[in-house]
Amino acid sequence: MKAGYSPGLEGVIAGETSISTVGKKGKGLTYRGYSIADLAKHACFEEVAHLLIRGRLPDRNELTAYRQRLTDLRGLPVELKSILEKLPAKSHPMDVLRTGCSALGAIEPEREAPDMYYAAERLLASFPSMLLFWRHFHLSGRRIETASNEEGVAGHFLHLLHGNSPEELRRRAVDVSLILYAEHEFNASTFSARVTTSTMSDFYSAATSAIGTLRGPLHGGANEEAMRLINRFATADEAEQGIRELLAEKKKIMGFGHRVYKEMDPRSPIIQEWSRKLAEVSNNMLLYRVSERIEETMLSEKGLFPNLDFYSASAYHLCGIPTEMFTPVFVFARIAGWSAHIIEQRSLNRIFRPVAEYTGPEPRAYVPLEER
Ligand code: COA
């Protein structure tokens, strides 16, 4: 392999950032210097979004104003609602969000935005509205009011999904998961947002690129695949047997492994603890026990640890979130990180334009059509 070539850009430093550290010696996972454990324990998601997008933690008054600003941005323009109505009922929710994001960029173009944060905060506030407007319209023909007064993105989403105020434990579980999912340095979707931004394209185009990139099962789609896997097993013993068989067939187990973390994903024990709490209050330990056994089997068979997606699956399921909405919830969170990166890329921009190692034919003479 040619010097300087790294498939999948593994280990390549592709830019500078002051937003987060991932797996750095002596730092671990931090958002603007704050450890993920502290943020998940003490902060709410809107505080973290403010930290990432605006660069610092808000004080109490700023947080109240920020939450109000996001609450005020939950409504959808009529043109967007009519596009969402036209999407098929069988669409994947990620396709709905990707389309909704792109359409919003046409209906409310960034050049008309009141300030540099508007597009970020409009998307933070309105992604749950887009998804649930589409879902209820296609489930029951109802055009729901999306501008709920429920506090926070987690509460807004669960309220629109279930039609009532969420229980505190479930609301906080989703809130914490949004904090954990909010940012992760130069992962594929964030890199994709930065590449689009580097051409001086607009905010909505960058976010649309990122959603398309997040959708795949090797990235954000892993939480849905993990749930489908866990659901296949009726007991922990069955799970152990099933995982051994899948590994023997050289299948990848979604929710395990990571490009950067080779020992432990620091987000995993935090969401695992929430999954356990939710299982206990639901009086339904099966999913949790199956998940634990899959974790043990993966460790003993492959030396692989769960990433954030694995225990998020059972936690989301126990919050009553349909499996096909797991990756969209990732979008509700990661738009905070994408936004921070879009703003940062603009501030120190250089267009991304790497080079390729050519593996095609040697130069050759063109063959006229009639001689082929
Ligand atoms: N299940 C089974 N084996 C796995 C695995 C998994 N989830 N993840 C990695 N491995 C194995 C690979 O098969 C490979 O084994 P080999 O050397 O015998 O071929 C080795 O571990 C290295 O994996 P590789 O896919 O080359 O690592 P990567 O850095 O390119 O990929 C991921 C990282 C995250 C894409 C990869 O671990 C994966 O596909 N995980 C499942 C999807 C997932 O959970 N994604 C969410 C990430 S947050």
GROMACS .gro file of C-alpha atoms and ligand atoms in nm:
model
  420
    1MET     CA    1   0.000   0.000   0.000
    2LYS     CA    2   0.130   0.342  -0.094
    3ALA     CA    3   0.270   0.556   0.189
    4GLY     CA    4   0.011   0.807   0.307
    5TYR     CA    5  -0.281   0.589   0.193
    6SER     CA    6  -0.515   0.481   0.472
    7PRO     CA    7  -0.833   0.297   0.366
    8GLY     CA    8  -1.136   0.451   0.535
    9LEU     CA    9  -0.903   0.741   0.636
   10GLU     CA   10  -0.822   0.538   0.949
   11GLY     CA   11  -0.584   0.733   1.173
   12VAL     CA   12  -0.570   1.029   0.932
   13ILE     CA   13  -0.593   1.374   1.091
   14ALA     CA   14  -0.840   1.542   0.853
   15GLY     CA   15  -0.882   1.875   1.032
   16GLU     CA   16  -0.875   2.062   1.362
   17THR     CA   17  -1.158   2.093   1.611
   18SER     CA   18  -1.220   2.247   1.950
   19ILE     CA   19  -1.560   2.079   1.989
   20SER     CA   20  -1.484   1.736   2.135
   21THR     CA   21  -1.223   1.471   2.210
   22VAL     CA   22  -1.291   1.103   2.142
   23GLY     CA   23  -1.074   0.837   2.307
   24LYS     CA   24  -0.781   1.075   2.360
   25LYS     CA   25  -0.533   0.967   2.626
   26GLY     CA   26  -0.604   1.145   2.955
   27LYS     CA   27  -0.920   1.307   2.816
   28GLY     CA   28  -1.159   1.037   2.695
   29LEU     CA   29  -1.486   1.169   2.554
   30THR     CA   30  -1.532   1.538   2.626
   31TYR     CA   31  -1.756   1.809   2.478
   32ARG     CA   32  -1.569   2.140   2.486
   33GLY     CA   33  -1.365   2.007   2.777
   34TYR     CA   34  -1.652   1.868   2.988
   35SER     CA   35  -1.654   1.491   3.045
   36ILE     CA   36  -1.943   1.294   2.902
   37ALA     CA   37  -2.005   1.135   3.244
   38ASP     CA   38  -2.054   1.477   3.408
   39LEU     CA   39  -2.278   1.603   3.128
   40ALA     CA   40  -2.495   1.289   3.129
   41LYS     CA   41  -2.531   1.310   3.506
   42HIS     CA   42  -2.595   1.680   3.558
   43ALA     CA   43  -2.695   1.852   3.234
   44CYS     CA   44  -3.005   1.850   3.015
   45PHE     CA   45  -2.983   1.809   2.638
   46GLU     CA   46  -3.058   2.177   2.563
   47GLU     CA   47  -2.768   2.281   2.788
   48VAL     CA   48  -2.541   2.048   2.591
   49ALA     CA   49  -2.674   2.176   2.257
   50HIS     CA   50  -2.599   2.532   2.370
   51LEU     CA   51  -2.252   2.423   2.481
   52LEU     CA   52  -2.177   2.260   2.147
   53ILE     CA   53  -2.334   2.514   1.913
   54ARG     CA   54  -2.260   2.839   2.098
   55GLY     CA   55  -1.936   2.722   2.260
   56ARG     CA   56  -2.018   2.755   2.632
   57LEU     CA   57  -2.261   2.637   2.898
   58PRO     CA   58  -2.557   2.873   2.940
   59ASP     CA   59  -2.637   3.031   3.277
   60ARG     CA   60  -2.986   2.976   3.421
   61ASN     CA   61  -3.149   3.270   3.239
   62GLU     CA   62  -2.980   3.185   2.911
   63LEU     CA   63  -3.095   2.824   2.939
   64THR     CA   64  -3.455   2.929   3.002
   65ALA     CA   65  -3.441   3.163   2.702
   66TYR     CA   66  -3.276   2.895   2.487
   67ARG     CA   67  -3.540   2.636   2.573
   68GLN     CA   68  -3.811   2.889   2.495
   69ARG     CA   69  -3.648   2.973   2.162
   70LEU     CA   70  -3.646   2.602   2.070
   71THR     CA   71  -4.008   2.562   2.185
   72ASP     CA   72  -4.108   2.856   1.961
   73LEU     CA   73  -3.945   2.691   1.658
   74ARG     CA   74  -4.143   2.363   1.673
   75GLY     CA   75  -4.417   2.453   1.425
   76LEU     CA   76  -4.392   2.342   1.061
   77PRO     CA   77  -4.463   2.558   0.754
   78VAL     CA   78  -4.771   2.452   0.557
   79GLU     CA   79  -4.560   2.374   0.247
   80LEU     CA   80  -4.351   2.127   0.447
   81LYS     CA   81  -4.660   1.958   0.592
   82SER     CA   82  -4.796   1.906   0.244
   83ILE     CA   83  -4.466   1.747   0.131
   84LEU     CA   84  -4.469   1.516   0.435
   85GLU     CA   85  -4.825   1.413   0.351
   86LYS     CA   86  -4.717   1.314   0.001
   87LEU     CA   87  -4.438   1.081   0.118
   88PRO     CA   88  -4.543   0.715   0.120
   89ALA     CA   89  -4.667   0.566   0.450
   90LYS     CA   90  -4.406   0.291   0.407
   91SER     CA   91  -4.110   0.533   0.387
   92HIS     CA   92  -3.828   0.475   0.631
   93PRO     CA   93  -3.838   0.753   0.894
   94MET     CA   94  -3.478   0.845   0.803
   95ASP     CA   95  -3.595   0.916   0.447
   96VAL     CA   96  -3.868   1.135   0.595
   97LEU     CA   97  -3.617   1.337   0.797
   98ARG     CA   98  -3.373   1.366   0.507
   99THR     CA   99  -3.651   1.492   0.280
  100GLY     CA  100  -3.795   1.719   0.551
  101CYS     CA  101  -3.455   1.874   0.614
  102SER     CA  102  -3.392   1.937   0.246
  103ALA     CA  103  -3.743   2.077   0.193
  104LEU     CA  104  -3.709   2.315   0.489
  105GLY     CA  105  -3.392   2.448   0.326
  106ALA     CA  106  -3.597   2.534   0.016
  107ILE     CA  107  -3.893   2.681   0.208
  108GLU     CA  108  -3.686   2.881   0.460
  109PRO     CA  109  -3.349   2.926   0.284
  110GLU     CA  110  -3.054   2.997   0.508
  111ARG     CA  111  -2.984   3.328   0.333
  112GLU     CA  112  -3.311   3.459   0.485
  113ALA     CA  113  -3.226   3.340   0.839
  114PRO     CA  114  -3.218   3.608   1.113
  115ASP     CA  115  -2.878   3.493   1.251
  116MET     CA  116  -2.602   3.232   1.211
  117TYR     CA  117  -2.760   2.997   1.466
  118TYR     CA  118  -3.111   3.000   1.327
  119ALA     CA  119  -3.088   2.700   1.090
  120ALA     CA  120  -2.926   2.485   1.361
  121GLU     CA  121  -3.193   2.570   1.614
  122ARG     CA  122  -3.478   2.542   1.364
  123LEU     CA  123  -3.370   2.186   1.286
  124LEU     CA  124  -3.309   2.098   1.654
  125ALA     CA  125  -3.660   2.212   1.735
  126SER     CA  126  -3.847   2.077   1.435
  127PHE     CA  127  -3.705   1.731   1.351
  128PRO     CA  128  -3.937   1.557   1.601
  129SER     CA  129  -4.228   1.764   1.462
  130MET     CA  130  -4.155   1.653   1.105
  131LEU     CA  131  -4.130   1.287   1.194
  132LEU     CA  132  -4.443   1.273   1.409
  133PHE     CA  133  -4.653   1.487   1.175
  134TRP     CA  134  -4.575   1.242   0.896
  135ARG     CA  135  -4.635   0.937   1.116
  136HIS     CA  136  -4.973   1.040   1.257
  137PHE     CA  137  -5.098   1.158   0.918
  138HIS     CA  138  -5.021   0.820   0.765
  139LEU     CA  139  -5.137   0.613   1.063
  140SER     CA  140  -5.470   0.781   1.122
  141GLY     CA  141  -5.515   1.071   0.879
  142ARG     CA  142  -5.472   1.319   1.168
  143ARG     CA  143  -5.281   1.642   1.109
  144ILE     CA  144  -5.136   1.684   1.457
  145GLU     CA  145  -5.043   2.018   1.613
  146THR     CA  146  -4.664   1.997   1.644
  147ALA     CA  147  -4.607   2.315   1.846
  148SER     CA  148  -4.639   2.145   2.189
  149ASN     CA  149  -4.534   2.326   2.509
  150GLU     CA  150  -4.370   2.016   2.654
  151GLU     CA  151  -4.028   2.110   2.790
  152GLY     CA  152  -3.718   1.994   2.603
  153VAL     CA  153  -3.657   1.796   2.285
  154ALA     CA  154  -3.698   1.461   2.465
  155GLY     CA  155  -4.034   1.561   2.615
  156HIS     CA  156  -4.155   1.714   2.288
  157PHE     CA  157  -4.070   1.396   2.095
  158LEU     CA  158  -4.229   1.155   2.346
  159HIS     CA  159  -4.538   1.373   2.379
  160LEU     CA  160  -4.594   1.386   2.003
  161LEU     CA  161  -4.525   1.012   1.973
  162HIS     CA  162  -4.759   0.894   2.249
  163GLY     CA  163  -5.007   1.182   2.262
  164ASN     CA  164  -4.948   1.264   2.630
  165SER     CA  165  -4.684   1.394   2.871
  166PRO     CA  166  -4.413   1.132   2.926
  167GLU     CA  167  -4.331   0.979   3.263
  168GLU     CA  168  -4.025   1.146   3.413
  169LEU     CA  169  -3.803   0.834   3.407
  170ARG     CA  170  -3.863   0.777   3.036
  171ARG     CA  171  -3.825   1.145   2.952
  172ARG     CA  172  -3.495   1.166   3.134
  173ALA     CA  173  -3.372   0.838   2.978
  174VAL     CA  174  -3.428   0.984   2.630
  175ASP     CA  175  -3.281   1.319   2.740
  176VAL     CA  176  -2.961   1.145   2.857
  177SER     CA  177  -2.942   0.941   2.538
  178LEU     CA  178  -2.963   1.265   2.338
  179ILE     CA  179  -2.666   1.398   2.537
  180LEU     CA  180  -2.469   1.080   2.464
  181TYR     CA  181  -2.554   1.090   2.093
  182ALA     CA  182  -2.504   1.467   2.051
  183GLU     CA  183  -2.142   1.476   1.933
  184HIS     CA  184  -1.853   1.246   1.839
  185GLU     CA  185  -1.577   1.432   1.655
  186PHE     CA  186  -1.499   1.329   1.292
  187ASN     CA  187  -1.741   1.036   1.259
  188ALA     CA  188  -1.872   0.962   0.907
  189SER     CA  189  -2.187   1.180   0.917
  190THR     CA  190  -2.011   1.477   1.077
  191PHE     CA  191  -1.729   1.447   0.825
  192SER     CA  192  -1.988   1.440   0.550
  193ALA     CA  193  -2.146   1.761   0.688
  194ARG     CA  194  -1.802   1.923   0.698
  195VAL     CA  195  -1.719   1.818   0.340
  196THR     CA  196  -2.045   1.972   0.214
  197THR     CA  197  -1.982   2.285   0.423
  198SER     CA  198  -1.628   2.314   0.286
  199THR     CA  199  -1.767   2.393  -0.060
  200MET     CA  200  -1.943   2.694   0.100
  201SER     CA  201  -2.277   2.523   0.052
  202ASP     CA  202  -2.567   2.606   0.284
  203PHE     CA  203  -2.652   2.467   0.629
  204TYR     CA  204  -2.951   2.259   0.518
  205SER     CA  205  -2.747   2.089   0.244
  206ALA     CA  206  -2.479   1.997   0.496
  207ALA     CA  207  -2.738   1.857   0.740
  208THR     CA  208  -2.907   1.664   0.458
  209SER     CA  209  -2.572   1.505   0.359
  210ALA     CA  210  -2.516   1.410   0.721
  211ILE     CA  211  -2.857   1.244   0.760
  212GLY     CA  212  -2.796   1.036   0.447
  213THR     CA  213  -2.461   0.927   0.586
  214LEU     CA  214  -2.593   0.846   0.932
  215ARG     CA  215  -2.860   0.617   0.792
  216GLY     CA  216  -2.633   0.318   0.716
  217PRO     CA  217  -2.613   0.020   0.954
  218LEU     CA  218  -2.237   0.065   1.004
  219HIS     CA  219  -2.312   0.408   1.155
  220GLY     CA  220  -2.641   0.533   1.305
  221GLY     CA  221  -2.853   0.249   1.168
  222ALA     CA  222  -2.677   0.007   1.405
  223ASN     CA  223  -2.920   0.075   1.693
  224GLU     CA  224  -3.215  -0.048   1.483
  225GLU     CA  225  -3.025  -0.358   1.373
  226ALA     CA  226  -2.924  -0.428   1.734
  227MET     CA  227  -3.291  -0.422   1.837
  228ARG     CA  228  -3.389  -0.661   1.557
  229LEU     CA  229  -3.114  -0.894   1.672
  230ILE     CA  230  -3.209  -0.883   2.043
  231ASN     CA  231  -3.574  -0.943   1.952
  232ARG     CA  232  -3.487  -1.271   1.781
  233PHE     CA  233  -3.408  -1.444   2.110
  234ALA     CA  234  -3.657  -1.569   2.366
  235THR     CA  235  -3.395  -1.649   2.634
  236ALA     CA  236  -3.039  -1.553   2.725
  237ASP     CA  237  -2.920  -1.907   2.640
  238GLU     CA  238  -3.075  -1.883   2.295
  239ALA     CA  239  -2.899  -1.550   2.249
  240GLU     CA  240  -2.560  -1.697   2.335
  241GLN     CA  241  -2.613  -1.986   2.094
  242GLY     CA  242  -2.742  -1.752   1.820
  243ILE     CA  243  -2.447  -1.514   1.851
  244ARG     CA  244  -2.198  -1.801   1.832
  245GLU     CA  245  -2.366  -1.918   1.512
  246LEU     CA  246  -2.369  -1.572   1.357
  247LEU     CA  247  -2.002  -1.524   1.438
  248ALA     CA  248  -1.922  -1.866   1.289
  249GLU     CA  249  -2.087  -1.742   0.968
  250LYS     CA  250  -1.858  -1.432   0.988
  251LYS     CA  251  -2.158  -1.202   1.038
  252LYS     CA  252  -2.111  -0.863   1.199
  253ILE     CA  253  -2.306  -0.803   1.518
  254MET     CA  254  -2.449  -0.452   1.510
  255GLY     CA  255  -2.387  -0.242   1.818
  256PHE     CA  256  -2.036  -0.383   1.876
  257GLY     CA  257  -1.692  -0.257   1.778
  258HIS     CA  258  -1.572   0.091   1.704
  259ARG     CA  259  -1.314   0.255   1.481
  260VAL     CA  260  -1.168   0.462   1.764
  261TYR     CA  261  -1.258   0.281   2.089
  262LYS     CA  262  -1.078  -0.049   2.106
  263GLU     CA  263  -1.150  -0.122   2.474
  264MET     CA  264  -1.461   0.055   2.590
  265ASP     CA  265  -1.709   0.309   2.458
  266PRO     CA  266  -1.751   0.539   2.762
  267ARG     CA  267  -2.112   0.608   2.662
  268SER     CA  268  -2.209   0.241   2.679
  269PRO     CA  269  -2.213   0.188   3.061
  270ILE     CA  270  -2.419   0.506   3.100
  271ILE     CA  271  -2.694   0.397   2.861
  272GLN     CA  272  -2.669   0.039   2.993
  273GLU     CA  273  -2.754   0.166   3.341
  274TRP     CA  274  -3.059   0.348   3.200
  275SER     CA  275  -3.164   0.035   3.014
  276ARG     CA  276  -3.144  -0.163   3.341
  277LYS     CA  277  -3.348   0.098   3.532
  278LEU     CA  278  -3.616   0.104   3.261
  279ALA     CA  279  -3.631  -0.277   3.256
  280GLU     CA  280  -3.676  -0.286   3.634
  281VAL     CA  281  -3.961  -0.034   3.645
  282SER     CA  282  -4.128  -0.204   3.346
  283ASN     CA  283  -4.101  -0.543   3.521
  284ASN     CA  284  -3.954  -0.675   3.199
  285MET     CA  285  -3.596  -0.794   3.240
  286LEU     CA  286  -3.591  -1.021   2.934
  287LEU     CA  287  -3.447  -0.774   2.682
  288TYR     CA  288  -3.190  -0.663   2.934
  289ARG     CA  289  -3.084  -1.020   3.020
  290VAL     CA  290  -3.061  -1.112   2.652
  291SER     CA  291  -2.853  -0.799   2.588
  292GLU     CA  292  -2.619  -0.877   2.876
  293ARG     CA  293  -2.562  -1.229   2.746
  294ILE     CA  294  -2.490  -1.101   2.396
  295GLU     CA  295  -2.237  -0.862   2.550
  296GLU     CA  296  -2.067  -1.144   2.744
  297THR     CA  297  -2.056  -1.367   2.437
  298MET     CA  298  -1.909  -1.094   2.216
  299LEU     CA  299  -1.641  -1.026   2.474
  300SER     CA  300  -1.540  -1.389   2.518
  301GLU     CA  301  -1.565  -1.483   2.148
  302LYS     CA  302  -1.430  -1.169   1.978
  303GLY     CA  303  -1.293  -0.942   2.251
  304LEU     CA  304  -1.540  -0.676   2.128
  305PHE     CA  305  -1.726  -0.429   2.349
  306PRO     CA  306  -2.069  -0.276   2.295
  307ASN     CA  307  -2.085   0.075   2.153
  308LEU     CA  308  -2.353   0.331   2.240
  309ASP     CA  309  -2.599   0.177   1.993
  310PHE     CA  310  -2.627  -0.157   2.168
  311TYR     CA  311  -2.792  -0.074   2.501
  312SER     CA  312  -2.969   0.226   2.343
  313ALA     CA  313  -3.178  -0.031   2.158
  314SER     CA  314  -3.336  -0.188   2.468
  315ALA     CA  315  -3.358   0.152   2.644
  316TYR     CA  316  -3.552   0.304   2.351
  317HIS     CA  317  -3.774  -0.002   2.322
  318LEU     CA  318  -3.864   0.027   2.690
  319CYS     CA  319  -3.951   0.394   2.634
  320GLY     CA  320  -4.210   0.280   2.377
  321ILE     CA  321  -4.015   0.407   2.076
  322PRO     CA  322  -4.074   0.204   1.757
  323THR     CA  323  -3.753   0.044   1.626
  324GLU     CA  324  -3.757   0.231   1.294
  325MET     CA  325  -3.743   0.557   1.491
  326PHE     CA  326  -3.417   0.474   1.670
  327THR     CA  327  -3.190   0.628   1.405
  328PRO     CA  328  -3.413   0.938   1.377
  329VAL     CA  329  -3.368   0.991   1.754
  330PHE     CA  330  -2.994   0.985   1.683
  331VAL     CA  331  -3.059   1.266   1.430
  332PHE     CA  332  -3.253   1.471   1.691
  333ALA     CA  333  -2.936   1.459   1.904
  334ARG     CA  334  -2.654   1.470   1.650
  335ILE     CA  335  -2.788   1.780   1.476
  336ALA     CA  336  -2.630   1.960   1.775
  337GLY     CA  337  -2.286   1.821   1.693
  338TRP     CA  338  -2.329   1.859   1.316
  339SER     CA  339  -2.428   2.222   1.368
  340ALA     CA  340  -2.123   2.293   1.582
  341HIS     CA  341  -1.901   2.137   1.314
  342ILE     CA  342  -2.069   2.326   1.028
  343ILE     CA  343  -2.010   2.655   1.214
  344GLU     CA  344  -1.652   2.557   1.299
  345GLN     CA  345  -1.576   2.445   0.941
  346ARG     CA  346  -1.693   2.782   0.812
  347SER     CA  347  -1.463   2.961   1.054
  348LEU     CA  348  -1.147   2.781   0.936
  349ASN     CA  349  -1.248   2.660   0.595
  350ARG     CA  350  -1.041   2.485   0.332
  351ILE     CA  351  -1.225   2.279   0.072
  352PHE     CA  352  -1.183   1.901   0.118
  353ARG     CA  353  -1.022   1.756  -0.191
  354PRO     CA  354  -0.811   1.446  -0.126
  355VAL     CA  355  -0.652   1.238  -0.404
  356ALA     CA  356  -0.707   0.875  -0.505
  357GLU     CA  357  -0.471   0.586  -0.571
  358TYR     CA  358  -0.551   0.497  -0.935
  359THR     CA  359  -0.619   0.126  -1.004
  360GLY     CA  360  -0.770   0.147  -1.357
  361PRO     CA  361  -0.632   0.066  -1.707
  362GLU     CA  362  -0.318   0.218  -1.852
  363PRO     CA  363  -0.369   0.498  -2.107
  364ARG     CA  364  -0.508   0.347  -2.432
  365ALA     CA  365  -0.634   0.448  -2.774
  366TYR     CA  366  -0.999   0.539  -2.815
  367VAL     CA  367  -1.187   0.275  -3.022
  368PRO     CA  368  -1.444   0.424  -3.267
  369LEU     CA  369  -1.802   0.295  -3.222
  370GLU     CA  370  -1.808   0.103  -3.552
  371GLU     CA  371  -1.493  -0.094  -3.457
  372ARG     CA  372  -1.623  -0.218  -3.118
  373COA     N1  373  -1.922  -0.797   1.485
  373COA     C1  374  -1.834  -0.892   1.453
  373COA     N2  375  -1.706  -0.868   1.419
  373COA     C2  376  -1.667  -0.740   1.420
  373COA     C3  377  -1.752  -0.634   1.455
  373COA     C4  378  -1.884  -0.667   1.489
  373COA     N3  379  -1.970  -0.572   1.523
  373COA     N4  380  -1.685  -0.518   1.449
  373COA     C5  381  -1.562  -0.547   1.410
  373COA     N5  382  -1.549  -0.683   1.393
  373COA     C6  383  -1.431  -0.753   1.350
  373COA     C7  384  -1.419  -0.746   1.198
  373COA     O1  385  -1.486  -0.852   1.134
  373COA     C8  386  -1.270  -0.750   1.181
  373COA     O2  387  -1.229  -0.883   1.199
  373COA     P1  388  -1.114  -0.947   1.105
  373COA     O3  389  -0.993  -0.864   1.134
  373COA     O4  390  -1.108  -1.088   1.151
  373COA     O5  391  -1.164  -0.928   0.966
  373COA     C9  392  -1.218  -0.670   1.299
  373COA     O6  393  -1.317  -0.684   1.401
  373COA    C10  394  -1.197  -0.522   1.267
  373COA     O7  395  -1.321  -0.467   1.220
  373COA     P2  396  -1.339  -0.357   1.108
  373COA     O8  397  -1.477  -0.368   1.052
  373COA     O9  398  -1.225  -0.367   1.011
  373COA    O10  399  -1.322  -0.226   1.194
  373COA     P3  400  -1.357  -0.082   1.144
  373COA    O11  401  -1.280   0.009   1.229
  373COA    O12  402  -1.341  -0.070   0.997
  373COA    O13  403  -1.513  -0.072   1.172
  373COA    C11  404  -1.717  -0.049   1.280
  373COA    C12  405  -1.569  -0.016   1.286
  373COA    C13  406  -1.791   0.026   1.390
  373COA    C14  407  -1.775  -0.008   1.145
  373COA    C15  408  -1.735  -0.202   1.301
  373COA    O14  409  -1.690  -0.239   1.429
  373COA    C16  410  -1.877  -0.247   1.279
  373COA    O15  411  -1.917  -0.271   1.165
  373COA     N6  412  -1.960  -0.257   1.389
  373COA    C17  413  -2.098  -0.289   1.376
  373COA    C18  414  -2.180  -0.165   1.337
  373COA    C19  415  -2.196  -0.069   1.450
  373COA    O16  416  -2.224  -0.105   1.563
  373COA     N7  417  -2.181   0.059   1.418
  373COA    C20  418  -2.197   0.167   1.512
  373COA    C21  419  -2.064   0.228   1.542
  373COA     S1  420  -2.080   0.348   1.672
   0.00000   0.00000   0.00000
